[in-house]
Coordinates of C-alpha atoms and ligand atoms in Angstrom, one line a residue:
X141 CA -4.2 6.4 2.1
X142 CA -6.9 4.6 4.2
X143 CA -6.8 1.3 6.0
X144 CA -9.0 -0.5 3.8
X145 CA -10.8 -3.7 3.3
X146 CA -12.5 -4.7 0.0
X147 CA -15.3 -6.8 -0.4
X148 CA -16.1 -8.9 -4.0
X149 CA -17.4 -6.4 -6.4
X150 CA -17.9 -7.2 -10.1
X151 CA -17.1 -10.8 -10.8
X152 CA -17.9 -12.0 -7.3
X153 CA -15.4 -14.0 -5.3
X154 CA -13.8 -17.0 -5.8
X155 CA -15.9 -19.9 -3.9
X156 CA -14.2 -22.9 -5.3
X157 CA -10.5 -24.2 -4.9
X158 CA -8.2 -24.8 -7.7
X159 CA -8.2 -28.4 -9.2
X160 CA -6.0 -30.9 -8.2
X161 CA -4.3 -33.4 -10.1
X162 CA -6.1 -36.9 -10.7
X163 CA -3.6 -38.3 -8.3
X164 CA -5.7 -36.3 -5.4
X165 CA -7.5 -38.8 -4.6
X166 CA -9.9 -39.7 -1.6
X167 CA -6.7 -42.2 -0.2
X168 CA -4.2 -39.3 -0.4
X169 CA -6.7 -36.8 1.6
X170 CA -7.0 -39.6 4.2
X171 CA -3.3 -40.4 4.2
X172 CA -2.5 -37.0 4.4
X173 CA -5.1 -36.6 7.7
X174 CA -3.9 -39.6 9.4
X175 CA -0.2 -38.7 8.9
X176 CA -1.2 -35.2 10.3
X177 CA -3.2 -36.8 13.1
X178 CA -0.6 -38.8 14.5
X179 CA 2.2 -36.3 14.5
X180 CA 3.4 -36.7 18.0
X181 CA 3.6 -33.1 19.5
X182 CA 7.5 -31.5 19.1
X183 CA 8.2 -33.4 16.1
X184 CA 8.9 -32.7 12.4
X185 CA 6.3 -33.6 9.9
X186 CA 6.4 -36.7 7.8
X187 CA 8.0 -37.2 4.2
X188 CA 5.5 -36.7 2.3
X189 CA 4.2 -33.4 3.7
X190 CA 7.0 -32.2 2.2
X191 CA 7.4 -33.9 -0.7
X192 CA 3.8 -35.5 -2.3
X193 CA 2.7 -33.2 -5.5
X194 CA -0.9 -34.4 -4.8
X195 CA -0.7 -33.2 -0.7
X196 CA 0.7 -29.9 -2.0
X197 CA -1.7 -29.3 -4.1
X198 CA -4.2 -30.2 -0.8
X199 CA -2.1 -27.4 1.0
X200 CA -2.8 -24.8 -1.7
X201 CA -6.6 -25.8 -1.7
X202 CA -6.5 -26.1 2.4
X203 CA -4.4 -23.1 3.7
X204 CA -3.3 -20.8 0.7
X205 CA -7.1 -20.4 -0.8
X206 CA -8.4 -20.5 2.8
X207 CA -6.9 -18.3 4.8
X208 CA -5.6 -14.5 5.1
X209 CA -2.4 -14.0 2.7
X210 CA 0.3 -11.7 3.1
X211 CA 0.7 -10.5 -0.8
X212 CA 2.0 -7.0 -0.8
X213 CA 2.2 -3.2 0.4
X214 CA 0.5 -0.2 -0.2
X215 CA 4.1 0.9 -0.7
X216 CA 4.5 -0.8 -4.1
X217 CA 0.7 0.1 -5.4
X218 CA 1.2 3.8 -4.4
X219 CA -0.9 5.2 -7.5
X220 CA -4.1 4.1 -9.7
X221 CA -3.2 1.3 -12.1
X222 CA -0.3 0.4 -10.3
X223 CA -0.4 -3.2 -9.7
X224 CA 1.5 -6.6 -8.1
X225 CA 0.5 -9.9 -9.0
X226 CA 1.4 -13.3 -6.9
X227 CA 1.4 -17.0 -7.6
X228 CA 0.8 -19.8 -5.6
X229 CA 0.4 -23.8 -7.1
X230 CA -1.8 -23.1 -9.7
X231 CA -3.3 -19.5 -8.8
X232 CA -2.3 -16.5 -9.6
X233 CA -3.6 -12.9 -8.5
X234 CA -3.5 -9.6 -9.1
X235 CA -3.3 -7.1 -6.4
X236 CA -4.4 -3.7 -8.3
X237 CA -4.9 0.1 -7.4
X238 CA -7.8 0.9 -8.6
X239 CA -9.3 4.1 -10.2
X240 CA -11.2 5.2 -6.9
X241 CA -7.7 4.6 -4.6
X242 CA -9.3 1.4 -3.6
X243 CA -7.1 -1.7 -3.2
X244 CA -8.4 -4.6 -5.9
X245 CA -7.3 -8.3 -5.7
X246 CA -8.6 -10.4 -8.3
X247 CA -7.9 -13.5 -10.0
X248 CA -5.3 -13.3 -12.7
X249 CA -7.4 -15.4 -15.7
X250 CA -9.1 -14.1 -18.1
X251 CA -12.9 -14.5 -18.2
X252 CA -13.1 -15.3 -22.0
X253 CA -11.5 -18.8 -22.4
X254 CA -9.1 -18.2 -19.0
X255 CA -5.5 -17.1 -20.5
X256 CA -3.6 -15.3 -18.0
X257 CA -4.0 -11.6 -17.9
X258 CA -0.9 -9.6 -16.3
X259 CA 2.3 -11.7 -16.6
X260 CA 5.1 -9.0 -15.3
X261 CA 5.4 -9.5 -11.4
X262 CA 4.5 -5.8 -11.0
X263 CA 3.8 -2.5 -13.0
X264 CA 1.6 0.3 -13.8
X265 CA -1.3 -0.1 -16.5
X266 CA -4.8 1.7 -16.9
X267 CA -6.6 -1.1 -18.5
X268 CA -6.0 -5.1 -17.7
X269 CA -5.6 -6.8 -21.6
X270 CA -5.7 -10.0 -22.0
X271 CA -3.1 -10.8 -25.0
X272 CA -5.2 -13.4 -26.2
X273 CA -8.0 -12.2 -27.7
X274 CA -7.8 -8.8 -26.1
X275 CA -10.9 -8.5 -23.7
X276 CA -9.6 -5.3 -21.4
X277 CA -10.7 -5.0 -18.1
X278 CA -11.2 -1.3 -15.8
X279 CA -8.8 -1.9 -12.5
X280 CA -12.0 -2.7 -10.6
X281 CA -11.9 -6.2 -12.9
X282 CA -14.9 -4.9 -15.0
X283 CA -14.9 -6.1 -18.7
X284 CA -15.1 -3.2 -20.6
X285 CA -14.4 -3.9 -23.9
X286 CA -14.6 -7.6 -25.9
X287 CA -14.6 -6.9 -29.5
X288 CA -17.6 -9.4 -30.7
X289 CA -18.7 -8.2 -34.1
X290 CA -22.4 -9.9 -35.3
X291 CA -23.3 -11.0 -31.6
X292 CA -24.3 -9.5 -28.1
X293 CA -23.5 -10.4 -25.0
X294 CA -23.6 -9.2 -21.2
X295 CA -20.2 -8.3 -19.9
X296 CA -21.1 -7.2 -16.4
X297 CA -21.7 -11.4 -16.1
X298 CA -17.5 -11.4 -17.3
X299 CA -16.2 -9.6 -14.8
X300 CA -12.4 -10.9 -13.5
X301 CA -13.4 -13.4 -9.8
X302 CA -12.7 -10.9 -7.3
X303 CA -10.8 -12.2 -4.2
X304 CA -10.9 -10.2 -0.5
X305 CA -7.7 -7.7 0.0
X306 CA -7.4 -5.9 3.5
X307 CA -5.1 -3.6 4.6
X308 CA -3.4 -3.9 8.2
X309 CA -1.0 -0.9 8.3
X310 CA -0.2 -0.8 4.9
X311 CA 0.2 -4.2 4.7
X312 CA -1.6 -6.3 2.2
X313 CA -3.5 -9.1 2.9
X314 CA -5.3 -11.4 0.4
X315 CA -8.0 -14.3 1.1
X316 CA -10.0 -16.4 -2.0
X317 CA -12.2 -18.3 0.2
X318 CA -15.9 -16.9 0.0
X319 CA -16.0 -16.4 3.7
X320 CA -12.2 -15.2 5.0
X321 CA -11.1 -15.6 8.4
X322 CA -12.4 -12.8 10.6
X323 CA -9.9 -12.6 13.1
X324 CA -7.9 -10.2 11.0
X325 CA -9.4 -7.6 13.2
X326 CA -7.6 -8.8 16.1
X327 CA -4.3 -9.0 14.3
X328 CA -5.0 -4.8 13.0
X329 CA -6.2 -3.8 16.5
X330 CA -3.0 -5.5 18.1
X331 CA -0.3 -4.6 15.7
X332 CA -1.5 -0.9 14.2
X333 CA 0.1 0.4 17.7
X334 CA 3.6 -1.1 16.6
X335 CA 3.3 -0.3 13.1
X336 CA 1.3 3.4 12.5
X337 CA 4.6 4.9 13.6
X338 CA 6.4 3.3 10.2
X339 CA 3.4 4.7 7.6
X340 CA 4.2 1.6 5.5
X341 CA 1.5 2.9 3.3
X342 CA 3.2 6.1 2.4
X343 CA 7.0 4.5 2.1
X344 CA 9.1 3.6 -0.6
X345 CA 10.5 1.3 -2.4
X346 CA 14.3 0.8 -2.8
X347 CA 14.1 -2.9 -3.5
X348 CA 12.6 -6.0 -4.2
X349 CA 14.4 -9.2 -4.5
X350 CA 12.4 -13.1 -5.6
X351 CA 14.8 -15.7 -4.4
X352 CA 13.3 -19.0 -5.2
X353 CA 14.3 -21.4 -2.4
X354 CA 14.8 -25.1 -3.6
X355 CA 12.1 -26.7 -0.4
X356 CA 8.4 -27.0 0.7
X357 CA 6.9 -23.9 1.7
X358 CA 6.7 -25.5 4.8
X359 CA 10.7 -26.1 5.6
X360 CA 11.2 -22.2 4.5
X361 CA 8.2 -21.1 7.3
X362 CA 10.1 -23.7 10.0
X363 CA 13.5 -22.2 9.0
X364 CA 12.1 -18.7 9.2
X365 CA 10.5 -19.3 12.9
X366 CA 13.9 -20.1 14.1
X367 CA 17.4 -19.1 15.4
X368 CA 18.6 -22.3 16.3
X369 CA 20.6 -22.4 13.0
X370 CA 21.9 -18.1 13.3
X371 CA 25.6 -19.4 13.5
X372 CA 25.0 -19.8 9.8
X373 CA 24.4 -16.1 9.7
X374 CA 27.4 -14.2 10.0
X375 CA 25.9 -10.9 9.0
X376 CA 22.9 -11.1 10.5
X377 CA 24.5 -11.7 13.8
X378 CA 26.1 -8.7 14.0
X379 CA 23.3 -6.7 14.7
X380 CA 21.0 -9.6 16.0
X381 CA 21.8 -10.6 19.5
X382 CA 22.8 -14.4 19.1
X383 CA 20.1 -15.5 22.0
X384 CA 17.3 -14.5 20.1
X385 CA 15.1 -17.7 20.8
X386 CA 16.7 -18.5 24.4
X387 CA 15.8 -18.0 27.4
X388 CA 18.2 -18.2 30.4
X389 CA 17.6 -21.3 31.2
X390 CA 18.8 -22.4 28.0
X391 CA 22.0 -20.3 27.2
X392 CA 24.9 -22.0 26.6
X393 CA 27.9 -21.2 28.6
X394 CA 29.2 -19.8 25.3
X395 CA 26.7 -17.2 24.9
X396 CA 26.7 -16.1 28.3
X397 CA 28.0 -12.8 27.8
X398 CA 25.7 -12.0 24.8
X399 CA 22.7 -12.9 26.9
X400 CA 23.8 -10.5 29.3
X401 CA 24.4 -7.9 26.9
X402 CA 20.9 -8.1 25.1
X403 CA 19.3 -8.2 28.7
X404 CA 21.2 -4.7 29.2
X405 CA 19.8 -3.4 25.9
X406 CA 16.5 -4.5 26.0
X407 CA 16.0 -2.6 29.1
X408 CA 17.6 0.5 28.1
X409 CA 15.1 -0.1 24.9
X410 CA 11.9 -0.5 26.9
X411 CA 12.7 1.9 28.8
X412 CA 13.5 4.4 25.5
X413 CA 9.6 3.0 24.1
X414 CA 7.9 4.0 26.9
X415 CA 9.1 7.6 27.1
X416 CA 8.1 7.3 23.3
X417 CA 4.9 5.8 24.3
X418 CA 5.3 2.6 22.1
X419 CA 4.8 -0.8 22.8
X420 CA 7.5 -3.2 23.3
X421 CA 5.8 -6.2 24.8
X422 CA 5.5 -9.6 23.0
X423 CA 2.0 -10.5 22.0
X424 CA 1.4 -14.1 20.6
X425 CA -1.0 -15.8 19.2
X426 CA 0.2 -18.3 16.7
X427 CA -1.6 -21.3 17.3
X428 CA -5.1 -20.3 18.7
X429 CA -6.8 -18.4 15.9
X430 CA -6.9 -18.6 12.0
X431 CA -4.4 -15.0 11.6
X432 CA -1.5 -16.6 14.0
X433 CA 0.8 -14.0 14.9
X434 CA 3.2 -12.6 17.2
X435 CA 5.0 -9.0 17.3
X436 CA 7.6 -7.7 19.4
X437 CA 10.0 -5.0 20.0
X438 CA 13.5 -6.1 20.5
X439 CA 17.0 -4.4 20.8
X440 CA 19.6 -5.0 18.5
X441 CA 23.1 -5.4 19.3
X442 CA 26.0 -3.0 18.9
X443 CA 24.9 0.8 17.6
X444 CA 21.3 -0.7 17.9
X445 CA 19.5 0.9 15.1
X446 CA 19.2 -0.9 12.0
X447 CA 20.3 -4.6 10.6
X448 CA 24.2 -3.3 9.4
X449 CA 27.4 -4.5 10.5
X450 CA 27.9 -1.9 12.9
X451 CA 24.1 -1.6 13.9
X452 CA 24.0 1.7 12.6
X453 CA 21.7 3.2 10.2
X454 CA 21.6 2.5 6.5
X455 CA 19.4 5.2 5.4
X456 CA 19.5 8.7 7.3
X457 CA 15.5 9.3 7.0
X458 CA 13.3 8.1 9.9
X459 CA 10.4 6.0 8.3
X460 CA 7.2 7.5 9.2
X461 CA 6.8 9.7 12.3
X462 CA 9.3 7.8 14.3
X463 CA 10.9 10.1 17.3
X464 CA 14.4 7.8 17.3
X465 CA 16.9 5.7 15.4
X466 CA 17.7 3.7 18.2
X467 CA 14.1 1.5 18.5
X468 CA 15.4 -1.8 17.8
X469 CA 13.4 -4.2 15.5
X470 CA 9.9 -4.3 15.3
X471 CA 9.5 -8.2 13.9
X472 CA 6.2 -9.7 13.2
X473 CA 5.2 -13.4 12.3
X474 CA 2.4 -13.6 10.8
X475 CA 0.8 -17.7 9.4
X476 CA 1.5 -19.0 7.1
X477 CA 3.5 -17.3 4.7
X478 CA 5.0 -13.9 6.0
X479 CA 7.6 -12.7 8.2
X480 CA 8.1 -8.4 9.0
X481 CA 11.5 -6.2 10.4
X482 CA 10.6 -2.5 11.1
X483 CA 13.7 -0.8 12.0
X484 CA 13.8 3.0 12.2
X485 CA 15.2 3.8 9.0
X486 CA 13.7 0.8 6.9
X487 CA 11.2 -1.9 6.9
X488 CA 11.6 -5.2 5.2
X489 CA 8.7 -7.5 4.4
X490 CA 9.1 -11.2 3.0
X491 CA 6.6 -13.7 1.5
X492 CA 7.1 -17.1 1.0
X493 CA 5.0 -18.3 -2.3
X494 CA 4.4 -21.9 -2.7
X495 CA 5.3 -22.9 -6.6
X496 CA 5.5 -27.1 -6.0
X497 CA 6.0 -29.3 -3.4
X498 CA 9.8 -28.5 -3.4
X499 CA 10.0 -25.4 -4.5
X500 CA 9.0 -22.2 -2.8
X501 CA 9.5 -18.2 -3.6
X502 CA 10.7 -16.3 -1.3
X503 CA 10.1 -12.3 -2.3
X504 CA 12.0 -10.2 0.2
X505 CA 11.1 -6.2 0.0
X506 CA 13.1 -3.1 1.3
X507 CA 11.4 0.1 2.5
X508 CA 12.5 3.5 3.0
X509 CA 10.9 6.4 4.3
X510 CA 8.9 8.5 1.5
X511 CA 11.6 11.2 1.1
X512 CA 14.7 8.9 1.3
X513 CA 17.2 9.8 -1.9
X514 CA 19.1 6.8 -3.0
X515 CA 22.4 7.6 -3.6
X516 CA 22.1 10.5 -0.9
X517 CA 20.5 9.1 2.2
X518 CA 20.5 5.4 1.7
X519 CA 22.7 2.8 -0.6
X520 CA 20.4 0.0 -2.1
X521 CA 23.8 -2.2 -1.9
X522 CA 24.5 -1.7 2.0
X523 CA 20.4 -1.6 2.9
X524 CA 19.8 -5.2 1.5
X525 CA 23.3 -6.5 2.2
X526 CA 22.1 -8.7 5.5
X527 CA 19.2 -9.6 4.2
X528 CA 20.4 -10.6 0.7
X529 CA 23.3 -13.0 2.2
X530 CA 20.9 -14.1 4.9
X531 CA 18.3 -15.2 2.4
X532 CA 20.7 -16.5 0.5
X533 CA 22.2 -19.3 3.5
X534 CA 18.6 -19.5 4.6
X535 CA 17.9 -20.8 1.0
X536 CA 20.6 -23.1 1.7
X537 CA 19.5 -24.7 4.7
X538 CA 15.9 -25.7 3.3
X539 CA 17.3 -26.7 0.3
X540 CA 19.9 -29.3 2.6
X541 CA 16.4 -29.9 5.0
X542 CA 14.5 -30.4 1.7
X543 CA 17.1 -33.4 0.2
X544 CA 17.1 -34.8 3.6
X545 CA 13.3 -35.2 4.0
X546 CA 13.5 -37.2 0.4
X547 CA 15.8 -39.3 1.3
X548 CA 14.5 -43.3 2.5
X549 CA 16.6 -42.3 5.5
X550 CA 14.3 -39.8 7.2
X551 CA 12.5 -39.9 9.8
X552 CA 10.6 -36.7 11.9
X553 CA 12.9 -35.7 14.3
X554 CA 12.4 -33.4 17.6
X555 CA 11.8 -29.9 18.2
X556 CA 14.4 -27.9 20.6
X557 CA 13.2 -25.6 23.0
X558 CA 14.9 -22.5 20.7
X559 CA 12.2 -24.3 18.5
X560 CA 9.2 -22.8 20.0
X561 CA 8.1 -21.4 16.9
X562 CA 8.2 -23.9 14.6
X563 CA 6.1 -26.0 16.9
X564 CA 3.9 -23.4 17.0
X565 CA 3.7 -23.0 13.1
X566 CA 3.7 -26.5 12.7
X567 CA 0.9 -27.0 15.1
X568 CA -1.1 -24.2 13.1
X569 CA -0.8 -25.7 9.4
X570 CA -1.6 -29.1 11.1
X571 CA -4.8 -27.9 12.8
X572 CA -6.2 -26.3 9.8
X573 CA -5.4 -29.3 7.7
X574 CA -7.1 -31.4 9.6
X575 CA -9.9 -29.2 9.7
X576 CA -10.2 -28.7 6.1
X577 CA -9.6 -32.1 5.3
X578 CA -12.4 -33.6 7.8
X579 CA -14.6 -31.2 7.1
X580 CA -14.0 -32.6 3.5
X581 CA -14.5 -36.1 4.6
X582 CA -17.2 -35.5 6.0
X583 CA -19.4 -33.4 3.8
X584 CA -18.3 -36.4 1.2
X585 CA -19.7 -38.9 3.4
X586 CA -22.9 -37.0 4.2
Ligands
LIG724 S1 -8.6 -15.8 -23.3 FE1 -8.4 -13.7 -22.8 S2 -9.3 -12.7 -24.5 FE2 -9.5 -14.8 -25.0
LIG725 FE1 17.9 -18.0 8.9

């Protein structure tokens, strides 16, 4: 499969936001601005951000229909008619192979009076029916047949609202706005040397899991961009070196050893990548453009292969064209709604999916190389069981973060240095806010 980018075909793109509630007022766009404009820097976001149903539904107009989403992989849409659909607020989309091979994202609503087309979360189908009425749509979101006996119309003017899809290394990226972000570019050009090795496009599937997190998208993207809280982890850490976030000015006496120990392995692994010719270096850029990112190489502790007790493999195929089991984790960040771990034997993607102000989905994917047998090289019970009891304290902690920030007795509180990366997502969603709800301001005023 190709690296591919789609632009609106039939249907043309979506160039209007979803509606908001009545109670999305002009006052609650210029709460919602000041409150973001006087967030001192380092510090947690006010109440409402987290909690207001009408500035939730100005996040899904402001960032989630505005800028690049993480949706899916080639690896779950491997043939024509295959197909993955994704909410968030009030939209829903469906992510589509279509006929040609060609990656298809298009709104999920049916042209004739708007019912909801696909309603499985993913599945195979040649023709798009509506169960209403039955219009059917080609995988390209053309109407092709809407029974209308005595009467004529034009279909091509019915076609389903096509919204952009790109593919970055396999990975699936979705945009509704009529003019996306074109920084993407930079994120591909940066991240295809880390990633080709993995040929995400060509893996498979061994799992998916939707976990719906009781919190704000937001709390699950700050507890994501953090370690600060790993001691919660106790599977994860036995693989991930407990001073992930630290540097050594800010170890604690306690973790003195392991900070050595991870210093020792990360050279050992740099070393290993170069031989290899792959990148290990840290490149971040978070804050300063629309696709924040950062992506990094690091080792992992004990066996150093893969995210297992041990830190040995959990599958016994290399994913792609990698030359070695030992390469550590590939993890990439990518604003606002996606998180990435390559490790040699399996990649694991996870999308957080806004469904209210304080509730959030969370839908957590496990690859394995193309010829992988379960039940011969891998066990889907021992590959996600990190990942499923991390998610599952993770979902914890923004669902304690989450009653907190409701409670009268909250107030922002600071960022730690370990923090870094919730500043920096923080600082993102703020920026574009602001700029969305400005330039709002302003074109109302004008
Ligand atoms: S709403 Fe889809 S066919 Fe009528
Ligand atoms: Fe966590």
């Amino acid at each position: 499969m190709t690296l591919a980018q789609s632009a609106p075909g039939p249907g043309g793109t979506s160039t209007t936001a979803p509606r908001t509630s009545r109670s999305t007022t002009a006052d609650v766009r210029q709460n919602m601005l000041e409150l973001l404009r006087q967030r001192p820097p380092r510090t947690s976001l006010e109440a409402p951000l987290y909690t207001d149903p009408a500035m939730f539904s100005l996040d899904i107009e402001g960032i989630f229909t505005t800028q690049w989403l993480f949706a899916t992989t080639e690896a779950e849409i491997p043939d024509p008619g295959d197909y993955v659909t994704v909410d968030f607020g009030p939209v829903s989309l469906i992510i589509v192979r279509g006929d040609d091979g060609q990656i298809n994202a298009m709104h999920n609503v049916c042209r004739h009076r708007g019912a909801r087309v696909l309603t499985d979360r993913h599945g195979s189908t040649a023709r798009l029916t509506c169960a209403y009425h039955s219009w059917t749509y080609a995988t390209d979101g053309t109407l092709i047949h809407a029974s209308s006996p005595g009467e004529t119309f034009d279909r091509t003017c019915f076609a389903l609202r096509r919204v952009h899809t790109r593919s970055v290394c396999g990975l699936i990226f979705v945009c509704a706005a009529a003019e996306p972000p074109t920084d993407i570019d930079d994120l591909e050009d940066t991240v295809k040397p880390y990633l080709a090795g993995f040929d995400i496009a060509s893996a498979k599937v061994a799992t998916r899991i939707d976990l719906m997190e009781e919190g704000n998208w937001k709390l699950t993207m700050e507890n994501n961009r953090e370690c600060y809280h790993c001691g919660g982890h106790p599977e994860l850490a036995c693989s991930l070196f407990a001073t992930w976030g630290l540097t050594e000015d800010t170890v604690p006496p306690e973790l003195s050893a392991d900070w050595d120990r991870s210093l020792v392995a990360d050279a050992t692994l740099q070393q290993r990548c170069d031989r290899y010719g792959l990148p290990w270096q840290i490149v971040e850029h978070l804050t300063d453009r629309d696709v924040g990112y950062r992506i990094s190489r690091e080792a992992l502790d004990k066996a150093g292969e893969s995210f297992s007790v041990t830190g040995q493999r959990l599958s016994q195929k290399l994913m792609g064209d990698l030359p070695d089991f030992r390469l550590g984790r590939t993890s990439l960040h990518v604003q606002p709604n996606a998180w990435f771990h390559g490790l040699s034997d399996h990649v694991i993607t996870f999308a957080a999916f806004p469904v209210s102000a304080e509730r959030t989905l969370v839908r957590t994917t496990w690859l394995v190389a193309e010829d992988a047998v379960a039940g011969e090289d891998y066990d889907v019970d021992e590959l996600t069981y990190v990942w499923r009891h991390t998610n599952a304290q993770d979902a914890d902690f923004v669902q304690l973060a989450q009653q907190g920030v409701s409670s009268p007795g909250y107030v922002p509180g600071p960022y730690m240095r370990s923090e870094d990366q919730v500043e920096a997502f923080v600082t993102w969603y703020t920026a574009h806010m602001v700029d969305h709800l400005a330039g709002a301001e302003s074109r109302r005023q004008s």
